[in-house]
Amino acid sequence: EAFERAFAAHLGVRHAVAVSSGTAALHLAYLAAGVGPGDEVIVPSITFVATANAVRYCGAVPVLADVVGTHDLGIDPEHVRALITPRTKAVVAVHYGGYAADVAALAELCDEHGLALVEDAAHAPSATPAAGGRRLGTWGLAGAFSFFSNKVLGAGEGGLVATDDDEVAAFVRSRRGHALTSGTWDRHLGHAVGYDVVGLGFNYRIDEPRAALLHARMRGLEDDIDRRRRLVRRYRALLAEVPGIRVPYTDADVARSSCYVMPILVRDPALRDPVRARLRERGIQTSVLYPAIHEFTAYRDLAHAALPRSEHVARAQVTLPLYPHLTEADQDRVVAALREAMAALGR
């Protein structure tokens, strides 16, 4: 409860309900939005597969949308508009890498069509949109956060649903604990003798040690993010001199981002994997954030149309090392290795 109160105050929302994972947060947020069998939920193809999987947990169909482009890896509001059907129930704004999707446009679109806006803010515990204003995760019906070990605010595992809607908060609190009317602690204190089960609930509770760790770590959250921003600005300056590399977003965007990852795109996607192999030989770990969901085996049946921008990003994107205690010497080493790899590959 202490962590929930602190996180709600940090975001400026009425309710923050901690759960066992970011995936659990998404699942409960969708259910709270009324997503069920036969419904459609519009999701960007460039995101972690959990964003789409949790739609399927509800018996609904994820409809995969393209991203804006190589300069902005968020969901494209205009493509969302084109995908809306009478079965559409919700739209998901994924704040890729801690950078804001266009929540203002998406919120307006959802209001126009009577849809729920759910924010996947797993990467963005302290970010704001380009226009400023309230923090990400607070623009829609609910925002889902993740505290997995590699996240900006990590505790090994955990998640949270943020909302200003009292009914959504009550629903999530109920369903995270098997929809019981009282918990073990209530009964231990004598507040209840027994319990009823009022719906289909889940074992989605967070445990006290992780909540305590998260509560303690919140004191350093803004300092960690400030350090990430300084490192990203320095990366951007160094990478401007590396031929064949594109860096998405702008310097101004960095000031509003949680800077979860340092994404770059190789202009020639054919070079992406050879570049990664050369960096690995130099002891530098990279990753791909993310493959396009519609190209996974489990989702190919949903790929009714090409998503060219997502497909390009999925083939060209590389994530460079980024964490608050990364040193400038480490950065120099990464960029030097990247420059050498690009030169050796003849581009």
XYZ file of C-alpha atoms in Angstrom:
347
model
C 0.000 0.000 0.000
C 2.870 2.394 0.733
C 4.372 1.784 -2.693
C 1.001 2.168 -4.381
C 0.401 5.498 -2.639
C 3.874 6.739 -3.577
C 3.547 5.707 -7.232
C 0.072 7.249 -7.522
C 1.425 10.523 -6.121
C 4.390 10.340 -8.509
C 2.060 9.991 -11.513
C -0.631 12.317 -10.210
C -3.454 9.742 -10.409
C -6.096 8.625 -7.942
C -5.211 4.933 -8.015
C -2.108 2.785 -8.493
C -2.704 -0.950 -8.107
C 0.428 -3.108 -7.952
C 0.348 -6.557 -9.572
C 2.698 -9.430 -10.347
C 3.941 -8.309 -13.786
C 3.502 -5.819 -16.580
C 1.661 -8.513 -18.541
C -0.783 -8.984 -15.665
C -1.279 -5.212 -15.601
C -2.159 -5.203 -19.309
C -4.515 -8.170 -18.943
C -6.408 -6.569 -16.065
C -6.498 -3.181 -17.802
C -8.043 -4.763 -20.904
C -10.603 -6.649 -18.820
C -11.451 -3.486 -16.920
C -12.021 -1.786 -20.287
C -14.612 -4.448 -21.066
C -12.528 -6.300 -23.660
C -13.940 -9.763 -24.279
C -14.593 -12.450 -26.896
C -15.343 -11.048 -30.336
C -13.787 -7.653 -29.595
C -10.806 -6.129 -31.373
C -7.982 -4.165 -29.756
C -5.611 -2.127 -31.937
C -1.978 -2.694 -30.944
C 1.287 -1.562 -32.591
C 3.288 -4.327 -34.239
C 6.525 -2.936 -32.778
C 6.155 -3.804 -29.103
C 6.846 -6.732 -26.816
C 4.499 -9.583 -27.652
C 2.830 -9.364 -24.207
C 0.941 -6.274 -25.403
C -0.851 -8.455 -27.960
C -0.867 -11.692 -25.951
C -2.879 -10.085 -23.155
C -5.570 -9.172 -25.697
C -5.847 -12.855 -26.567
C -6.095 -13.744 -22.864
C -9.409 -11.860 -22.945
C -10.639 -13.885 -25.914
C -10.320 -10.817 -28.144
C -8.365 -10.233 -31.363
C -5.312 -7.960 -31.528
C -5.355 -5.846 -34.697
C -1.795 -4.853 -35.539
C -1.017 -1.282 -36.577
C 2.039 0.294 -38.175
C 4.414 2.710 -36.467
C 4.857 6.341 -37.489
C 8.292 5.818 -39.069
C 12.013 5.574 -38.459
C 11.971 8.898 -36.573
C 9.131 7.856 -34.226
C 8.601 4.203 -33.286
C 5.186 4.794 -31.705
C 1.844 3.672 -33.104
C 0.559 5.728 -36.050
C -2.760 7.418 -35.120
C -3.797 7.696 -38.775
C -3.334 3.971 -39.313
C -5.292 3.357 -36.115
C -8.144 5.420 -37.556
C -8.148 3.272 -40.699
C -8.288 0.053 -38.647
C -11.300 0.928 -36.484
C -14.312 -1.319 -37.057
C -17.610 -1.833 -35.199
C -15.826 -4.554 -33.192
C -13.013 -2.293 -31.973
C -13.107 -1.974 -28.177
C -9.786 -0.356 -27.310
C -6.560 1.136 -28.640
C -3.156 0.590 -27.021
C -0.547 3.359 -26.955
C 2.894 1.817 -26.407
C 5.455 4.372 -25.260
C 8.423 2.790 -26.995
C 11.731 3.106 -25.180
C 10.246 5.678 -22.791
C 9.291 8.067 -25.636
C 5.678 9.166 -25.847
C 3.293 7.870 -28.437
C 0.929 10.593 -29.661
C -1.460 10.210 -26.726
C -3.285 13.460 -27.407
C -4.260 12.362 -30.923
C -5.067 8.835 -29.760
C -7.216 10.071 -26.871
C -9.154 12.346 -29.216
C -9.640 9.482 -31.677
C -10.829 7.130 -28.918
C -13.253 9.736 -27.586
C -14.615 10.263 -31.093
C -15.349 6.554 -31.523
C -16.268 5.642 -27.943
C -13.184 3.457 -27.435
C -11.005 2.841 -24.394
C -7.410 4.067 -24.548
C -4.999 1.810 -22.658
C -1.381 2.897 -22.287
C 1.431 0.370 -22.237
C 3.841 2.485 -20.199
C 6.197 -0.383 -19.328
C 9.158 1.717 -20.534
C 7.988 5.076 -19.221
C 7.596 5.425 -15.435
C 8.384 9.143 -15.445
C 7.922 10.463 -18.984
C 5.657 13.103 -20.503
C 4.306 13.659 -24.031
C 5.747 16.119 -26.532
C 3.110 18.722 -25.699
C 3.908 18.436 -21.993
C 1.263 18.026 -19.330
C 0.546 15.011 -17.194
C 2.765 11.951 -17.152
C 2.410 9.002 -19.486
C 0.176 6.244 -18.190
C -2.436 8.777 -17.072
C -3.970 9.803 -20.418
C -6.272 6.836 -21.007
C -8.670 4.696 -19.044
C -5.684 2.870 -17.544
C -1.913 2.740 -17.810
C 0.118 -0.464 -17.400
C 3.650 -0.339 -15.967
C 6.357 -2.998 -15.656
C 9.012 -3.468 -12.972
C 10.862 -6.352 -14.667
C 14.555 -6.555 -13.832
C 15.776 -4.592 -16.883
C 13.234 -1.773 -16.618
C 13.933 1.809 -15.544
C 12.364 1.030 -12.155
C 13.067 -2.660 -11.693
C 12.574 -5.188 -8.910
C 13.066 -8.461 -10.763
C 9.366 -8.670 -11.585
C 6.167 -6.740 -10.972
C 3.676 -4.411 -12.593
C 1.052 -1.797 -11.849
C -2.217 -0.414 -13.200
C -2.664 3.354 -12.897
C -6.089 4.946 -13.305
C -8.300 7.829 -12.243
C -11.393 5.640 -12.622
C -12.663 4.308 -9.284
C -14.462 1.365 -10.914
C -11.382 0.307 -12.886
C -9.264 0.438 -9.723
C -11.791 -1.605 -7.741
C -12.009 -4.177 -10.541
C -8.219 -4.560 -10.767
C -7.839 -4.846 -6.982
C -10.473 -7.571 -6.935
C -9.253 -9.591 -9.911
C -5.581 -9.551 -8.918
C -6.524 -11.715 -5.902
C -8.917 -14.328 -7.325
C -11.894 -11.926 -6.996
C -12.157 -12.766 -3.285
C -14.168 -10.398 -1.113
C -11.543 -10.605 1.633
C -7.893 -11.565 1.770
C -5.847 -13.628 4.188
C -4.659 -10.540 6.079
C -8.235 -9.275 6.542
C -9.241 -12.610 8.002
C -6.126 -12.752 10.192
C -7.051 -9.361 11.658
C -10.604 -10.510 12.276
C -12.114 -8.125 9.710
C -13.823 -11.056 7.960
C -14.655 -14.616 8.928
C -14.928 -16.020 5.408
C -15.070 -14.781 1.849
C -17.099 -14.868 -1.327
C -15.795 -15.079 -4.924
C -17.494 -12.467 -7.096
C -15.954 -13.150 -10.504
C -13.166 -14.845 -12.419
C -9.988 -13.637 -10.745
C -6.283 -14.393 -11.031
C -3.206 -14.868 -8.901
C -1.759 -11.506 -9.946
C -0.678 -10.120 -6.573
C 2.728 -8.552 -6.093
C 4.655 -9.711 -3.009
C 5.642 -7.433 -0.133
C 9.463 -7.687 -0.540
C 9.296 -6.505 -4.170
C 6.881 -3.720 -3.272
C 9.254 -2.624 -0.490
C 12.207 -2.669 -2.909
C 10.268 -0.607 -5.449
C 9.208 1.864 -2.766
C 12.827 2.286 -1.695
C 14.089 2.593 -5.280
C 11.632 5.361 -6.109
C 13.794 7.805 -4.169
C 16.493 7.478 -6.824
C 14.223 7.211 -9.866
C 14.534 10.794 -11.100
C 18.314 10.817 -10.607
C 18.600 7.555 -12.570
C 16.504 8.963 -15.408
C 18.475 12.212 -15.424
C 21.671 10.181 -15.809
C 20.091 8.165 -18.632
C 19.134 11.389 -20.413
C 22.678 12.745 -20.181
C 24.046 9.498 -21.592
C 21.508 9.500 -24.439
C 22.384 13.094 -25.370
C 26.050 12.151 -25.462
C 25.300 9.041 -27.541
C 23.324 11.156 -29.997
C 26.240 13.592 -30.427
C 28.756 10.766 -30.937
C 26.520 8.813 -33.310
C 25.937 11.847 -35.519
C 29.443 11.207 -36.873
C 28.855 7.518 -37.705
C 27.851 7.001 -41.360
C 24.941 4.696 -42.148
C 23.228 5.111 -38.773
C 19.891 6.779 -38.040
C 18.890 7.749 -34.480
C 15.111 8.031 -33.924
C 13.429 10.834 -31.970
C 14.944 14.271 -31.353
C 17.118 15.951 -28.772
C 14.006 17.706 -27.445
C 12.252 14.346 -27.012
C 15.059 13.136 -24.747
C 14.186 15.734 -22.100
C 10.690 14.218 -21.743
C 11.619 10.547 -22.082
C 12.455 7.952 -19.429
C 15.231 6.834 -21.820
C 14.694 3.125 -21.220
C 16.825 2.095 -24.206
C 19.206 3.624 -26.762
C 17.747 2.651 -30.143
C 19.457 3.168 -33.483
C 18.572 2.023 -36.996
C 21.058 0.822 -39.583
C 20.125 2.514 -42.851
C 20.807 -0.690 -44.773
C 18.913 -3.438 -42.878
C 21.123 -6.108 -44.485
C 23.980 -4.842 -42.338
C 22.137 -5.035 -39.022
C 23.013 -8.624 -38.067
C 26.650 -8.441 -39.294
C 27.082 -5.232 -37.287
C 25.676 -6.901 -34.177
C 28.027 -9.876 -34.684
C 31.063 -7.592 -34.876
C 30.027 -5.751 -31.713
C 29.533 -9.070 -29.943
C 33.096 -10.057 -30.915
C 34.240 -6.888 -29.124
C 32.326 -7.870 -25.987
C 29.481 -5.406 -26.577
C 25.943 -6.708 -26.080
C 23.139 -5.415 -28.273
C 19.503 -6.390 -28.694
C 16.581 -5.940 -31.073
C 13.629 -4.056 -29.607
C 11.480 -5.529 -31.200
C 10.770 -8.012 -33.971
C 7.437 -7.185 -35.606
C 4.623 -9.119 -33.926
C 2.793 -9.806 -37.179
C 5.824 -11.753 -38.411
C 5.837 -14.196 -35.484
C 4.517 -17.679 -36.260
C 1.773 -17.336 -33.657
C 0.528 -14.081 -35.200
C 0.862 -14.641 -38.937
C -2.842 -15.403 -39.185
C -3.470 -11.765 -38.194
C -1.164 -10.283 -40.830
C -3.910 -9.308 -43.265
C -1.892 -6.444 -44.741
C 1.736 -5.386 -44.917
C 3.058 -3.030 -42.270
C 6.049 -1.649 -44.183
C 7.341 0.782 -41.572
C 7.180 -1.818 -38.803
C 8.869 -4.388 -41.028
C 11.698 -1.979 -41.843
C 12.196 -1.067 -38.169
C 12.180 -4.748 -37.159
C 15.022 -5.434 -39.620
C 17.057 -2.280 -39.052
C 16.842 -1.578 -35.305
C 19.663 -2.186 -32.812
C 19.637 -1.292 -29.116
C 22.974 -0.140 -27.699
C 24.007 -0.527 -24.040
C 22.336 2.011 -21.742
C 22.044 2.035 -17.959
C 22.611 4.746 -15.320
C 26.111 3.609 -14.321
C 27.385 3.314 -17.916
C 30.625 5.301 -18.132
C 31.647 7.719 -20.860
C 34.617 5.439 -21.587
C 32.159 2.583 -22.161
C 30.160 4.801 -24.504
C 33.279 5.719 -26.437
C 34.119 2.037 -26.765
C 30.633 1.208 -28.063
C 30.600 4.003 -30.635
C 34.167 3.269 -31.787
C 33.282 -0.390 -32.305
C 30.136 0.579 -34.191
C 32.062 2.986 -36.421
C 34.671 0.311 -37.168
C 31.981 -2.259 -37.935
C 30.224 0.054 -40.369
C 33.517 0.932 -42.069
C 34.576 -2.716 -42.318
C 31.283 -3.637 -43.928
C 31.895 -1.013 -46.595
C 29.002 1.365 -45.920
